[in-house]
Coordinates of C-alpha atoms and ligand atoms in Angstrom, one line a residue:
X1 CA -17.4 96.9 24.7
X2 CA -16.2 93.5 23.1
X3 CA -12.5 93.9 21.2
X4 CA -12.4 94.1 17.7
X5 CA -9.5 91.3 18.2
X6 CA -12.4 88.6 19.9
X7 CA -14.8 89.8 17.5
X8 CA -12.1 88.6 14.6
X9 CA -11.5 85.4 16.0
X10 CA -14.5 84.6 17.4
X11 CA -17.2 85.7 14.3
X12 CA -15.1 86.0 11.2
X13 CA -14.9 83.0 9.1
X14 CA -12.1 83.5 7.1
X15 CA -10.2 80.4 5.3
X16 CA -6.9 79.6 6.0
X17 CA -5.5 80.1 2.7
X18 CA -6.8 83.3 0.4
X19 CA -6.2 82.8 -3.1
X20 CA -5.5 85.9 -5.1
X21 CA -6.4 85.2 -8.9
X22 CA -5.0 88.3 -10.2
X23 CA -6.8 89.6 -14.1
X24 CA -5.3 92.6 -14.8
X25 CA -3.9 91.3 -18.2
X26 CA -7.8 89.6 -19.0
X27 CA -10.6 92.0 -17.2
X28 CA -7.9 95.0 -16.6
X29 CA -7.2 95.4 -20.4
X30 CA -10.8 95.2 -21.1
X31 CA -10.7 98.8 -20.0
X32 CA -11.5 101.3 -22.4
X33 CA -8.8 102.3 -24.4
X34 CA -6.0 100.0 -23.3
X35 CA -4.6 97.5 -25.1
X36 CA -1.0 95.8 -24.8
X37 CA 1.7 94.4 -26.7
X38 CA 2.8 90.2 -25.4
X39 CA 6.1 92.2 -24.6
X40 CA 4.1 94.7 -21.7
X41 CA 2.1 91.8 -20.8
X42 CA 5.1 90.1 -20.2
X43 CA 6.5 92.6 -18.1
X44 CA 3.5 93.0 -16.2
X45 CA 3.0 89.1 -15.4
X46 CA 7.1 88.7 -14.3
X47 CA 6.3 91.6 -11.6
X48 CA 2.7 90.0 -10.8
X49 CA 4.5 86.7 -10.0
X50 CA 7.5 88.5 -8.3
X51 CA 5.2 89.9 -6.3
X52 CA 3.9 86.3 -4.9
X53 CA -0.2 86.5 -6.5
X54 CA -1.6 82.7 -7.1
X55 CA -3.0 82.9 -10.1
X56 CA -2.5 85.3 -13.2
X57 CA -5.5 85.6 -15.6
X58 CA -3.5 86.8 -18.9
X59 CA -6.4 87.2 -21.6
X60 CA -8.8 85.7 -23.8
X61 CA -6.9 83.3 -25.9
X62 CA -10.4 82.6 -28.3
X63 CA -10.0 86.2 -29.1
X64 CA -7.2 86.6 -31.2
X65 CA -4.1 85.0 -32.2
X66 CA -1.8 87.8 -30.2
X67 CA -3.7 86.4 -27.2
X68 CA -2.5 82.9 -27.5
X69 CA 1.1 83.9 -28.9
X70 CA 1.4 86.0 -25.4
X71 CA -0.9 83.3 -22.7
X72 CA 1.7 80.7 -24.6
X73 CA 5.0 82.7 -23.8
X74 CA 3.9 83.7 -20.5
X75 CA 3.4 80.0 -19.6
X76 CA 6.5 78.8 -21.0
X77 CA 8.0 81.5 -18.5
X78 CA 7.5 78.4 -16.0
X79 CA 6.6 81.6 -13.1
X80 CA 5.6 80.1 -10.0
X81 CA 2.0 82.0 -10.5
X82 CA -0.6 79.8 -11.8
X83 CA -1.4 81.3 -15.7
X84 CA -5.0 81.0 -16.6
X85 CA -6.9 82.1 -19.8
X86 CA -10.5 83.2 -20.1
X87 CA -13.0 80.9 -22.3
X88 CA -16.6 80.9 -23.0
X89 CA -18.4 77.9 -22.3
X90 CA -17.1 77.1 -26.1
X91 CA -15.8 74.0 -27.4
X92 CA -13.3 76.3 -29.8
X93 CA -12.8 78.8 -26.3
X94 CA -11.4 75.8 -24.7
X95 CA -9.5 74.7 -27.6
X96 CA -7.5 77.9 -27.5
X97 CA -6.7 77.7 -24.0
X98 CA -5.2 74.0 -24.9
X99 CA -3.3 76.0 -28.1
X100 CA -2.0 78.2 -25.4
X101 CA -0.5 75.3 -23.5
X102 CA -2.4 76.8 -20.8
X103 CA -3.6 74.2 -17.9
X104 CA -6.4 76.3 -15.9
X105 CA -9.3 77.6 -18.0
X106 CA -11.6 80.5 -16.4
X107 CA -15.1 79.7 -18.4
X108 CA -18.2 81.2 -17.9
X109 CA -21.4 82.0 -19.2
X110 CA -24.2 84.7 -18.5
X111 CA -27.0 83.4 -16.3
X112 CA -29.3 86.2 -15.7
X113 CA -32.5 86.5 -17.4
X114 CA -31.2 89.4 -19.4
X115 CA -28.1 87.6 -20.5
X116 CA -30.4 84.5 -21.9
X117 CA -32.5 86.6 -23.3
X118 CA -30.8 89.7 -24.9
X119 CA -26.9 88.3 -25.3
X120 CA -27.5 84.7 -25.6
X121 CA -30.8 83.8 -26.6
X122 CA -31.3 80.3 -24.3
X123 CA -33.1 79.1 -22.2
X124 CA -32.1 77.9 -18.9
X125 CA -31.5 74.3 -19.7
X126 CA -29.5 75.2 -22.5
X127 CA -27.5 77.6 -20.6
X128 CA -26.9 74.6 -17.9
X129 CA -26.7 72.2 -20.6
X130 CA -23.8 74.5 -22.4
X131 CA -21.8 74.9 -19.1
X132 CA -22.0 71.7 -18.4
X133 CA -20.4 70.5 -21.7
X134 CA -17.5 72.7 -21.7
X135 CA -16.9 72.0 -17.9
X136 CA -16.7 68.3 -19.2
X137 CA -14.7 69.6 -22.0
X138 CA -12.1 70.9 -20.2
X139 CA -12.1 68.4 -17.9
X140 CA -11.2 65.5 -20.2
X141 CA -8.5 67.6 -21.2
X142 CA -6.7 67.7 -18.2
X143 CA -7.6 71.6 -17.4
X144 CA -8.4 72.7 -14.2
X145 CA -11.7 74.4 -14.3
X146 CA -13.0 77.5 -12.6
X147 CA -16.6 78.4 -13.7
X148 CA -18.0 81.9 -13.9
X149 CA -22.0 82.1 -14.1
X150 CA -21.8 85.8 -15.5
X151 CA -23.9 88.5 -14.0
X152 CA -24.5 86.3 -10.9
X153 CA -25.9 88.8 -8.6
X154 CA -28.6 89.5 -10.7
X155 CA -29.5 86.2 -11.3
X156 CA -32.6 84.2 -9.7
X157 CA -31.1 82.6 -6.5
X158 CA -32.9 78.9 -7.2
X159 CA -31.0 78.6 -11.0
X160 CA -27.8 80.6 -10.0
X161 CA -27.4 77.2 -7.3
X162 CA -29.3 74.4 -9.9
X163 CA -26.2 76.2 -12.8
X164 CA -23.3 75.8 -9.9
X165 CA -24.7 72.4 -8.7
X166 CA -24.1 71.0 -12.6
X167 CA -21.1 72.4 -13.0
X168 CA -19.5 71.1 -9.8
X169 CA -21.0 67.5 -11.1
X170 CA -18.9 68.4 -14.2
X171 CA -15.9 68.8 -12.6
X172 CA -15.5 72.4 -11.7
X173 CA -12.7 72.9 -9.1
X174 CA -13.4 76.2 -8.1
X175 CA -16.6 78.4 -8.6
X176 CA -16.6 82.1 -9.0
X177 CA -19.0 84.1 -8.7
X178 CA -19.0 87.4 -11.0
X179 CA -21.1 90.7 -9.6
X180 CA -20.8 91.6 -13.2
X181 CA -22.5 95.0 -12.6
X182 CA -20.9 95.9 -9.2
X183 CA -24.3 96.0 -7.6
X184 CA -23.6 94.2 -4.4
X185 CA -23.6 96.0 -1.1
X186 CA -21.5 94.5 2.0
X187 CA -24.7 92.9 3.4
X188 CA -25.7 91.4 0.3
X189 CA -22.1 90.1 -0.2
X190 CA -22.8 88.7 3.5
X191 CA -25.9 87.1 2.7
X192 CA -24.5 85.5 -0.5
X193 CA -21.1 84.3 0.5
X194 CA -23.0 82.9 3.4
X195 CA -25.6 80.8 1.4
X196 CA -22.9 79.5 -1.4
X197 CA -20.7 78.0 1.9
X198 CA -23.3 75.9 3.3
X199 CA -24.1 75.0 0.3
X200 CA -21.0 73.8 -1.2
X201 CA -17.7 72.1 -0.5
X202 CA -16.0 73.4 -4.0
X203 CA -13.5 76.4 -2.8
X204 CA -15.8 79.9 -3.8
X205 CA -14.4 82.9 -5.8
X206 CA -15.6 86.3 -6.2
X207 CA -15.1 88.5 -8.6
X208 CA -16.2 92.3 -7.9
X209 CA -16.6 95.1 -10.4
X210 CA -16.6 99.0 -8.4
X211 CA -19.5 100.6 -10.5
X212 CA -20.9 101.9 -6.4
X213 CA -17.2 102.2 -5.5
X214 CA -17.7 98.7 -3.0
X215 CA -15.3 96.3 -5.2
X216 CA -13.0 96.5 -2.3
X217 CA -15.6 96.2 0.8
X218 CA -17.6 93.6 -0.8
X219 CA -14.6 91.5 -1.6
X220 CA -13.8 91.7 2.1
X221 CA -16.7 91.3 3.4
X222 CA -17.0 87.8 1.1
X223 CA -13.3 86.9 2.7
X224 CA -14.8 87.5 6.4
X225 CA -17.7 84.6 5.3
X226 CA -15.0 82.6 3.7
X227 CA -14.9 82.8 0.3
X228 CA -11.3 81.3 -0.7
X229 CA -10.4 83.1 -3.6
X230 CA -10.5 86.9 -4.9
X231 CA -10.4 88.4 -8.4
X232 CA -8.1 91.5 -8.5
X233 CA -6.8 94.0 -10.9
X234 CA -3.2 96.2 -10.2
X235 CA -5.1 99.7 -9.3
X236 CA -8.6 98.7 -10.1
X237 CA -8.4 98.6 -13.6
X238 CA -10.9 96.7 -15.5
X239 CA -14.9 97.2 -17.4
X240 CA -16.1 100.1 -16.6
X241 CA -14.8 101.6 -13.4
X242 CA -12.9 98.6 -12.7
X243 CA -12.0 95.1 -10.6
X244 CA -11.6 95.2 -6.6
X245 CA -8.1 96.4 -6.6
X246 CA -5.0 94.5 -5.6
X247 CA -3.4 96.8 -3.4
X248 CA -6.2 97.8 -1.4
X249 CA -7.5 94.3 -0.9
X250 CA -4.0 92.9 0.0
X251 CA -3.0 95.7 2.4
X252 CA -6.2 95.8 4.1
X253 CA -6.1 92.6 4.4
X254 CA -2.9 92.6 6.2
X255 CA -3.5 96.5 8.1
X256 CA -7.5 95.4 9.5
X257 CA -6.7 91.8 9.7
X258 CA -3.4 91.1 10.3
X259 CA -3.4 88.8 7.5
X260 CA 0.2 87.7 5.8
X261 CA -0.6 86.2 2.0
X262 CA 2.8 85.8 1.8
X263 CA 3.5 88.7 -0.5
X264 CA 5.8 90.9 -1.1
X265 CA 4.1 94.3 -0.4
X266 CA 7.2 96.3 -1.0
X267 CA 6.8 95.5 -4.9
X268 CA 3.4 97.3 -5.2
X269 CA 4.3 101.3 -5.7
X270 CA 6.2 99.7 -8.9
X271 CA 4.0 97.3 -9.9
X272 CA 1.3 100.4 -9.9
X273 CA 3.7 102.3 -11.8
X274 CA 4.2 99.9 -14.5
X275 CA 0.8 99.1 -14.9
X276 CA -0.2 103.0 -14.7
X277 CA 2.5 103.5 -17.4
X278 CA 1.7 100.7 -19.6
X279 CA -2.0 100.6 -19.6
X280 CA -1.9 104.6 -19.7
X281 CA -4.4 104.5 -16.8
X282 CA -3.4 107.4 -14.5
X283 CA -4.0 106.9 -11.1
X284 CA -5.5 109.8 -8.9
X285 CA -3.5 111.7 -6.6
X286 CA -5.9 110.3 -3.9
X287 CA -5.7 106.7 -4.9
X288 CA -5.4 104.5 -1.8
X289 CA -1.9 102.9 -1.0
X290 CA -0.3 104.1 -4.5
X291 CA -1.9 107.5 -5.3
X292 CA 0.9 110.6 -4.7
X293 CA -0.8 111.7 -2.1
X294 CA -1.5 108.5 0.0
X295 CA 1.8 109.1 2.3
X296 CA 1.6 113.2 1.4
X297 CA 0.9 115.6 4.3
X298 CA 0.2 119.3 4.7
X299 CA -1.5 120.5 7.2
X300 CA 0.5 121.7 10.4
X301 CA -0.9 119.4 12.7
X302 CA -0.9 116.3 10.6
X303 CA 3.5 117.0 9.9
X304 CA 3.8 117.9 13.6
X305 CA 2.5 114.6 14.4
X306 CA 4.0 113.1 11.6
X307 CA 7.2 114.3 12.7
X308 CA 7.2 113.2 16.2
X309 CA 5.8 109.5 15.0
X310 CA 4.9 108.7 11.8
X311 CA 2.3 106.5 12.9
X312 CA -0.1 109.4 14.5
X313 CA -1.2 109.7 11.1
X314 CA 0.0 106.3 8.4
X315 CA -2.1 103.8 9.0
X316 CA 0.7 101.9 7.4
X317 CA 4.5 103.2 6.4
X318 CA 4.9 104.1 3.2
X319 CA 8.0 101.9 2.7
X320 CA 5.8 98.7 3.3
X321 CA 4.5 99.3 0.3
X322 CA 7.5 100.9 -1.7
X323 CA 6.2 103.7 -1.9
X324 CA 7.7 107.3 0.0
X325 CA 6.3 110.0 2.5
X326 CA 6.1 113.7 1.2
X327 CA 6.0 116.7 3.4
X328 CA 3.9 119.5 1.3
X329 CA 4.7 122.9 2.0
X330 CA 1.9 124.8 1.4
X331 CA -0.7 127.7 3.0
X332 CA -1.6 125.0 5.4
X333 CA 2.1 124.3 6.9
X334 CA 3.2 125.4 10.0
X335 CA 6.4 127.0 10.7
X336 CA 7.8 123.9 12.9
X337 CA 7.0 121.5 10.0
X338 CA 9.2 124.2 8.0
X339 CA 12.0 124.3 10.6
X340 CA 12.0 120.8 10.7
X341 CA 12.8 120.6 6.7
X342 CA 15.5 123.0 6.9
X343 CA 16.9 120.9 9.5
X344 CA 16.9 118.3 7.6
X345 CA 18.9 120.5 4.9
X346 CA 21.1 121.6 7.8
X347 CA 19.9 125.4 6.8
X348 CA 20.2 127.6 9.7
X349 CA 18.2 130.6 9.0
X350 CA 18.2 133.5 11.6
X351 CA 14.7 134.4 12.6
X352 CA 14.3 137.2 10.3
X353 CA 15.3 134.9 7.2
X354 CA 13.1 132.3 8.8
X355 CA 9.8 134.9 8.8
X356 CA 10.5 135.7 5.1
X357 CA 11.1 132.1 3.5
X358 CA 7.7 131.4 6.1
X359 CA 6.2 133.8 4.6
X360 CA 6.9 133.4 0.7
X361 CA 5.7 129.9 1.2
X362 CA 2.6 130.9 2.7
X363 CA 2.2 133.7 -0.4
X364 CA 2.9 130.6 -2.7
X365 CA 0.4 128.9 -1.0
X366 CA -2.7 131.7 -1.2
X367 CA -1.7 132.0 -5.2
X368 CA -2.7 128.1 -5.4
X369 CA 0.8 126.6 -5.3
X370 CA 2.7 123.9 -3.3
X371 CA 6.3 123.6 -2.8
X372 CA 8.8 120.8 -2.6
X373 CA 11.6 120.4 -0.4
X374 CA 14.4 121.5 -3.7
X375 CA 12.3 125.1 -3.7
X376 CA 12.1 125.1 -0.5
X377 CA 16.1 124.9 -0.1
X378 CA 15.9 127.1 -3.2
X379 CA 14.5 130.0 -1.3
X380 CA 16.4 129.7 1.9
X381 CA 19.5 129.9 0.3
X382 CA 18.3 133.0 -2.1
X383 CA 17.8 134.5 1.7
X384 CA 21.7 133.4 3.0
X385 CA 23.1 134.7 -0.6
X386 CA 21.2 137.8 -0.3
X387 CA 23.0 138.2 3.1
X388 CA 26.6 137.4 1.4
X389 CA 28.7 138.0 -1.0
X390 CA 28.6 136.6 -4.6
X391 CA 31.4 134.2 -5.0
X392 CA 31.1 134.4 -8.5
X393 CA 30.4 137.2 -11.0
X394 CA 30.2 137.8 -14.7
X395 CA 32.4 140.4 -15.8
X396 CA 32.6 139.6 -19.7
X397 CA 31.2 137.4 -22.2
X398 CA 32.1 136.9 -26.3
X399 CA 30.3 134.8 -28.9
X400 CA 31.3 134.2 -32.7
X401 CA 30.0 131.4 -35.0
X402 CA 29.3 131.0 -38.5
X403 CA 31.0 130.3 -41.2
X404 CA 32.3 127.1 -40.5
X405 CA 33.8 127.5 -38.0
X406 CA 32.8 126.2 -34.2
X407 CA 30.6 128.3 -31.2
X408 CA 33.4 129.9 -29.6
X409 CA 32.8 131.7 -26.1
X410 CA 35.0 133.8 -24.2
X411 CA 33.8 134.3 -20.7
X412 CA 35.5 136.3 -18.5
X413 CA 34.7 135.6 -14.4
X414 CA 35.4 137.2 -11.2
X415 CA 35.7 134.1 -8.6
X416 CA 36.3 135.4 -5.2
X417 CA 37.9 138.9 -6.9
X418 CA 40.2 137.3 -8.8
X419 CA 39.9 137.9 -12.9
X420 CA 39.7 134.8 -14.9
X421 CA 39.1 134.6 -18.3
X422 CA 39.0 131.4 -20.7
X423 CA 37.5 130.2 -24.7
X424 CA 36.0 127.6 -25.3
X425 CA 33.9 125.9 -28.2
X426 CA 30.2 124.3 -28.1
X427 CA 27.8 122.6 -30.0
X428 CA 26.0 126.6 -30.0
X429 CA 26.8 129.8 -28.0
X430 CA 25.3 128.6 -25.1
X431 CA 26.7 125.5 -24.5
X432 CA 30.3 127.3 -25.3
X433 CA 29.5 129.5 -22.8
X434 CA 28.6 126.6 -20.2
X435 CA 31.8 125.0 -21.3
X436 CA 34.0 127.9 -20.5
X437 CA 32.3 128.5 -17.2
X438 CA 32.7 124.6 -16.3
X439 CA 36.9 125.4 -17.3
X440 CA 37.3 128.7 -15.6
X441 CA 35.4 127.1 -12.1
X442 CA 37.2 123.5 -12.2
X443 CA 39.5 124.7 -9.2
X444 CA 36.3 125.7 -7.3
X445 CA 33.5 123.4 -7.9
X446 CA 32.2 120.3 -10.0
X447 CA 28.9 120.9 -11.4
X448 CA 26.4 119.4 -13.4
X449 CA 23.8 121.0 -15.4
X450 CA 21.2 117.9 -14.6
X451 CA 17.9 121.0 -15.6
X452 CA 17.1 123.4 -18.3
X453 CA 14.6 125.0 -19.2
X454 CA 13.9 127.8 -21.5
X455 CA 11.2 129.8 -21.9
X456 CA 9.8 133.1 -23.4
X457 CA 8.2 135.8 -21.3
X458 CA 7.0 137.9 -24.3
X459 CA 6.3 137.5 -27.4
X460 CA 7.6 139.1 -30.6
X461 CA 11.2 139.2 -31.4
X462 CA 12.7 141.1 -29.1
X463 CA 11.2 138.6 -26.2
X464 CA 12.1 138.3 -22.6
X465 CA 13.7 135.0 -22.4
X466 CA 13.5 133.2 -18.7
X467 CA 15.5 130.6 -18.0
X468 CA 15.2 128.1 -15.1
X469 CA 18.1 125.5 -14.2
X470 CA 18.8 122.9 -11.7
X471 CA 22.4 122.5 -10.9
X472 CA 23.7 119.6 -8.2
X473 CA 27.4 119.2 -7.4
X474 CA 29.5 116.3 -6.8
X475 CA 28.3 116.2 -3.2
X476 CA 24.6 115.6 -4.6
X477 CA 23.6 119.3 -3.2
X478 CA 21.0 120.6 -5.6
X479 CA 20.3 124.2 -6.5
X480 CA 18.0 126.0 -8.6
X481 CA 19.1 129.4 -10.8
X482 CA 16.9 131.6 -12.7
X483 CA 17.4 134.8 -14.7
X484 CA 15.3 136.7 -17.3
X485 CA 17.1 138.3 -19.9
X486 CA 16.6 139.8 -23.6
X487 CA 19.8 138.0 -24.7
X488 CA 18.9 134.2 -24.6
X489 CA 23.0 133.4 -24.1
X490 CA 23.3 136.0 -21.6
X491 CA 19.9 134.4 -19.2
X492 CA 21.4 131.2 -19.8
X493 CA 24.8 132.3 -18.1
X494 CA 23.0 134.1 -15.5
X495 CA 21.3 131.3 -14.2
X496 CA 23.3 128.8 -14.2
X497 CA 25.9 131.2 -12.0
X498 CA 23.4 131.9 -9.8
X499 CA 22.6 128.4 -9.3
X500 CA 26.4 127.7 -9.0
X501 CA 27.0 130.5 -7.0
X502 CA 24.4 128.8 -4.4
X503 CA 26.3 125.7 -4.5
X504 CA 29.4 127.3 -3.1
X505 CA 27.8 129.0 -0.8
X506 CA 26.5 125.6 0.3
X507 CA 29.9 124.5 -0.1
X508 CA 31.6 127.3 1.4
X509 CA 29.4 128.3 4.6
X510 CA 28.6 124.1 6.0
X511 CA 24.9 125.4 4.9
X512 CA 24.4 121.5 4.1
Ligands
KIV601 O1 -17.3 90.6 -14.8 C1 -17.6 89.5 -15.3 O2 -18.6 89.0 -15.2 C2 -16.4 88.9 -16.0 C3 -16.7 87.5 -16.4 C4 -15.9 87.2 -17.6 C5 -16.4 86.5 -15.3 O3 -15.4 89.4 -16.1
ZN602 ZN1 -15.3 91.3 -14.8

């Protein structure tokens, strides 16, 4: 069998430089729902450009007076990307993108039959004829031109070339081609790509929509045939179900290709993030290179291999694209993925601890739940306190407010046997209490409360409150502490000394 590495070299036609034209700010916030402020788009074009993309496509300056306020500050940025606006094949389109201060206009026009007859109402002359005048347009303006014939792939093959032709006579420096609809398959995208290089010398764009899920594929299959020049969006964002996205196309680019664009990959987890947060466009867990679970593992065998070398089963690591590995324990871990984690923790658990934490986990797991690693520490320390003695233990507690006069809180503590009590005031009971519990442990330990949560079991008013904290000491050891109690003061206490009592165990015993 031929290597895939001859096959690369010796069938592939791929261009020496790959321009990515990234329009998450123009096609990505056309998608439902999102809209954002000049500040966001802001944001989002400084990491786009930090990142290293060519061009940035951020909006339709024609469309509103935002648009051109926030193309014109993003410009006057003076970012290394390229900033390009979208126009229609309109004299007042290209006007805006002048108003914008903007020197590379995106213009395009829908060419297939349904788009002259149901959106536009021309006829193919005029549609040439209209292209052709605000290619000329822009031109004599001193704008670069990059011309879109809208819905491409569903247009008839003889006028899609006769409307390109004209516009490369115009003056059109790069051509894109639009698959509007998503419709293309890899082999079409072959057959295509192929016919536009022979056909012209102008650099060829595409631009790929996902409706069939292929946005990705296709694009790469138009790079293998050399198109120069790829329309992305930050997670696939865009009309409908979105652009070819930027982080697959990049990293499989670099991962099946060995293909450098001179990015820097390590900026994608955040840039995802931002955009995820901005645009309010959650990604799936199973969202490839930036969903949570695209460096996540389970199953026993995947950790063990993990384990031994991450590469057994990362195509790539996950710090290449700033993003981090997880270890899931769940029903399908196995116990060496588990001893590894403690070991980790440096939690030594004798077998008989071991089997119980195994098999909570696994319990947790048949109920439908996961665990991270802070529960899993969580429940092999419950197993060494269980096994111990209580460093600390409540022995008395006070409260009186009103009246004007501050949350007071005597506690009384038994630390190591020794009697302790102290006062002390709060913003309510509770925190009182905390403060006194902070005073009477200073010698001891430093903690901070950095969790809290309350909740009520029952209802009604004599309800069963639970509370839930995470504690972490000046060390950075974390623990959690739970108790359930009528008294909402008196749960609150409870916890947090059991999660402090698990810190000085930690402390005390070398446990971490
Ligand atoms: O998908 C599309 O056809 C477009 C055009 C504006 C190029 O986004
Ligand atoms: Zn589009």
């Amino acid at each position: 069998m031929q290597e895939i590495e001859t096959f690369k070299k010796e069938y592939l036609k791929i261009s020496d430089k790959i321009y990515i034209f990234d329009t998450t700010l123009r096609d990505g916030e056309q998608t439902p729902g999102v809209a954002l402020t000049i500040d966001e788009k802001i944001q989002i074009a400084t990491k786009l450009n930090n990142f290293g993309v060519d061009k940035i496509e951020v909006g339709f300056p024609a469309s509103s007076k935002g648009e051109i306020e926030s193309a014109k500050k993003i410009k006057s940025l003076g970012l290394d990307s390229t900033i390009v606006g979208l126009a229609r094949t309109l004299k007042g389109d290209i006007d805006a993108i002048l108003d914008a201060d903007l020197d590379y206009v995106h213009t395009f026009i829908g060419t297939s039959q349904l788009h002259r007859d149901y959106k536009l109402k021309m006829d193919k002359q005029t549609v040439i004829q209209t292209a052709v005048g605000a290619v000329e347009y822009a031109k004599d303006h001193g704008l670069t031109v990059e011309f879109s014939a809208e819905d491409a792939t569903r247009t008839e093959g003889d006028f899609l070339f006769e409307i390109y032709d004209e516009a490369v006579s115009a003056g059109a420096d790069f051509l894109d081609i639009p698959d509007t609809l998503g419709i293309l398959t890899p082999s079409l995208t072959k057959f295509l790509i192929t016919d536009f290089k022979n056909h012209f010398k102008t650099p060829i764009s595409v631009h790929f929509h996902n409706d069939f899920g292929l946005a990705t594929a296709n694009t790469l299959i138009a790079i293998e045939n050399g198109a120069n020049q790829a329309h992305v969006t930050v997670n696939g964002i865009g009309e409908r179900t979105g652009n070819c996205s930027l982080e697959e196309l990049v990293l499989s680019l670099k991962a099946a290709y060995n293909i450098d664009l001179g990015v820097d990959t390590t900026r994608l987890y955040s840039l995802s993030k931002l955009v995820g947060r901005l645009t309010g466009v959650k990604m799936p867990v199973n969202k490839p290179i930036v969903g949570d679970n695209a460096f996540a593992h389970e199953s026993g065998i995947h950790v063990q291999g993990i384990l031994n070398n991450s590469s057994t089963y990362e195509p790539i690591s996950p710090e290449m694209v700033g993003h981090s590995r997880r270890i899931i324990l769940g029903k399908h871990t196995g116990a060496n993925a588990i001893k590894s984690k403690l070991k980790e923790y440096h939690i030594d658990l004798n077998d008989e601890q071991f089997n119980k934490v195994f098999s909570e986990i696994k319990s947790l797991g048949d109920s439908g739940k996961s665990i991270n690693d802070d529960e899993l520490v969580s429940l092999a320390i419950n197993e060494l306190v269980s096994a111990r003695e209580t460093p600390i233990v409540l022995k008395g507690l006070g409260l009186s407010s009103g009246n004007g006069v501050s949350p007071t809180a005597t506690v009384r503590l038994e630390i190591y046997g020794v009697e302790k009590e102290t006062a002390s005031i709060g913003v309510g009971p509770i925190d009182a209490a905390l403060n006194a519990i902070r005073d009477l442990i200073k010698g001891e330990i430093d903690v901070n409360l950095e969790e809290y949560n309350l909740e009520a079991v029952t209802g009604g008013t004599d309800a069963l409150a639970e509370v839930f904290v995470i504690s972490s000491d000046s060390q950075g050891n974390k623990s959690t502490g739970r108790s359930t109690n009528q008294d909402v003061v008196m749960a609150s206490i409870l916890a947090v000394l059991d999660s402090i009592n698990k810190l000085l165990l930690i402390k005390n015993s070398n446990l971490i």
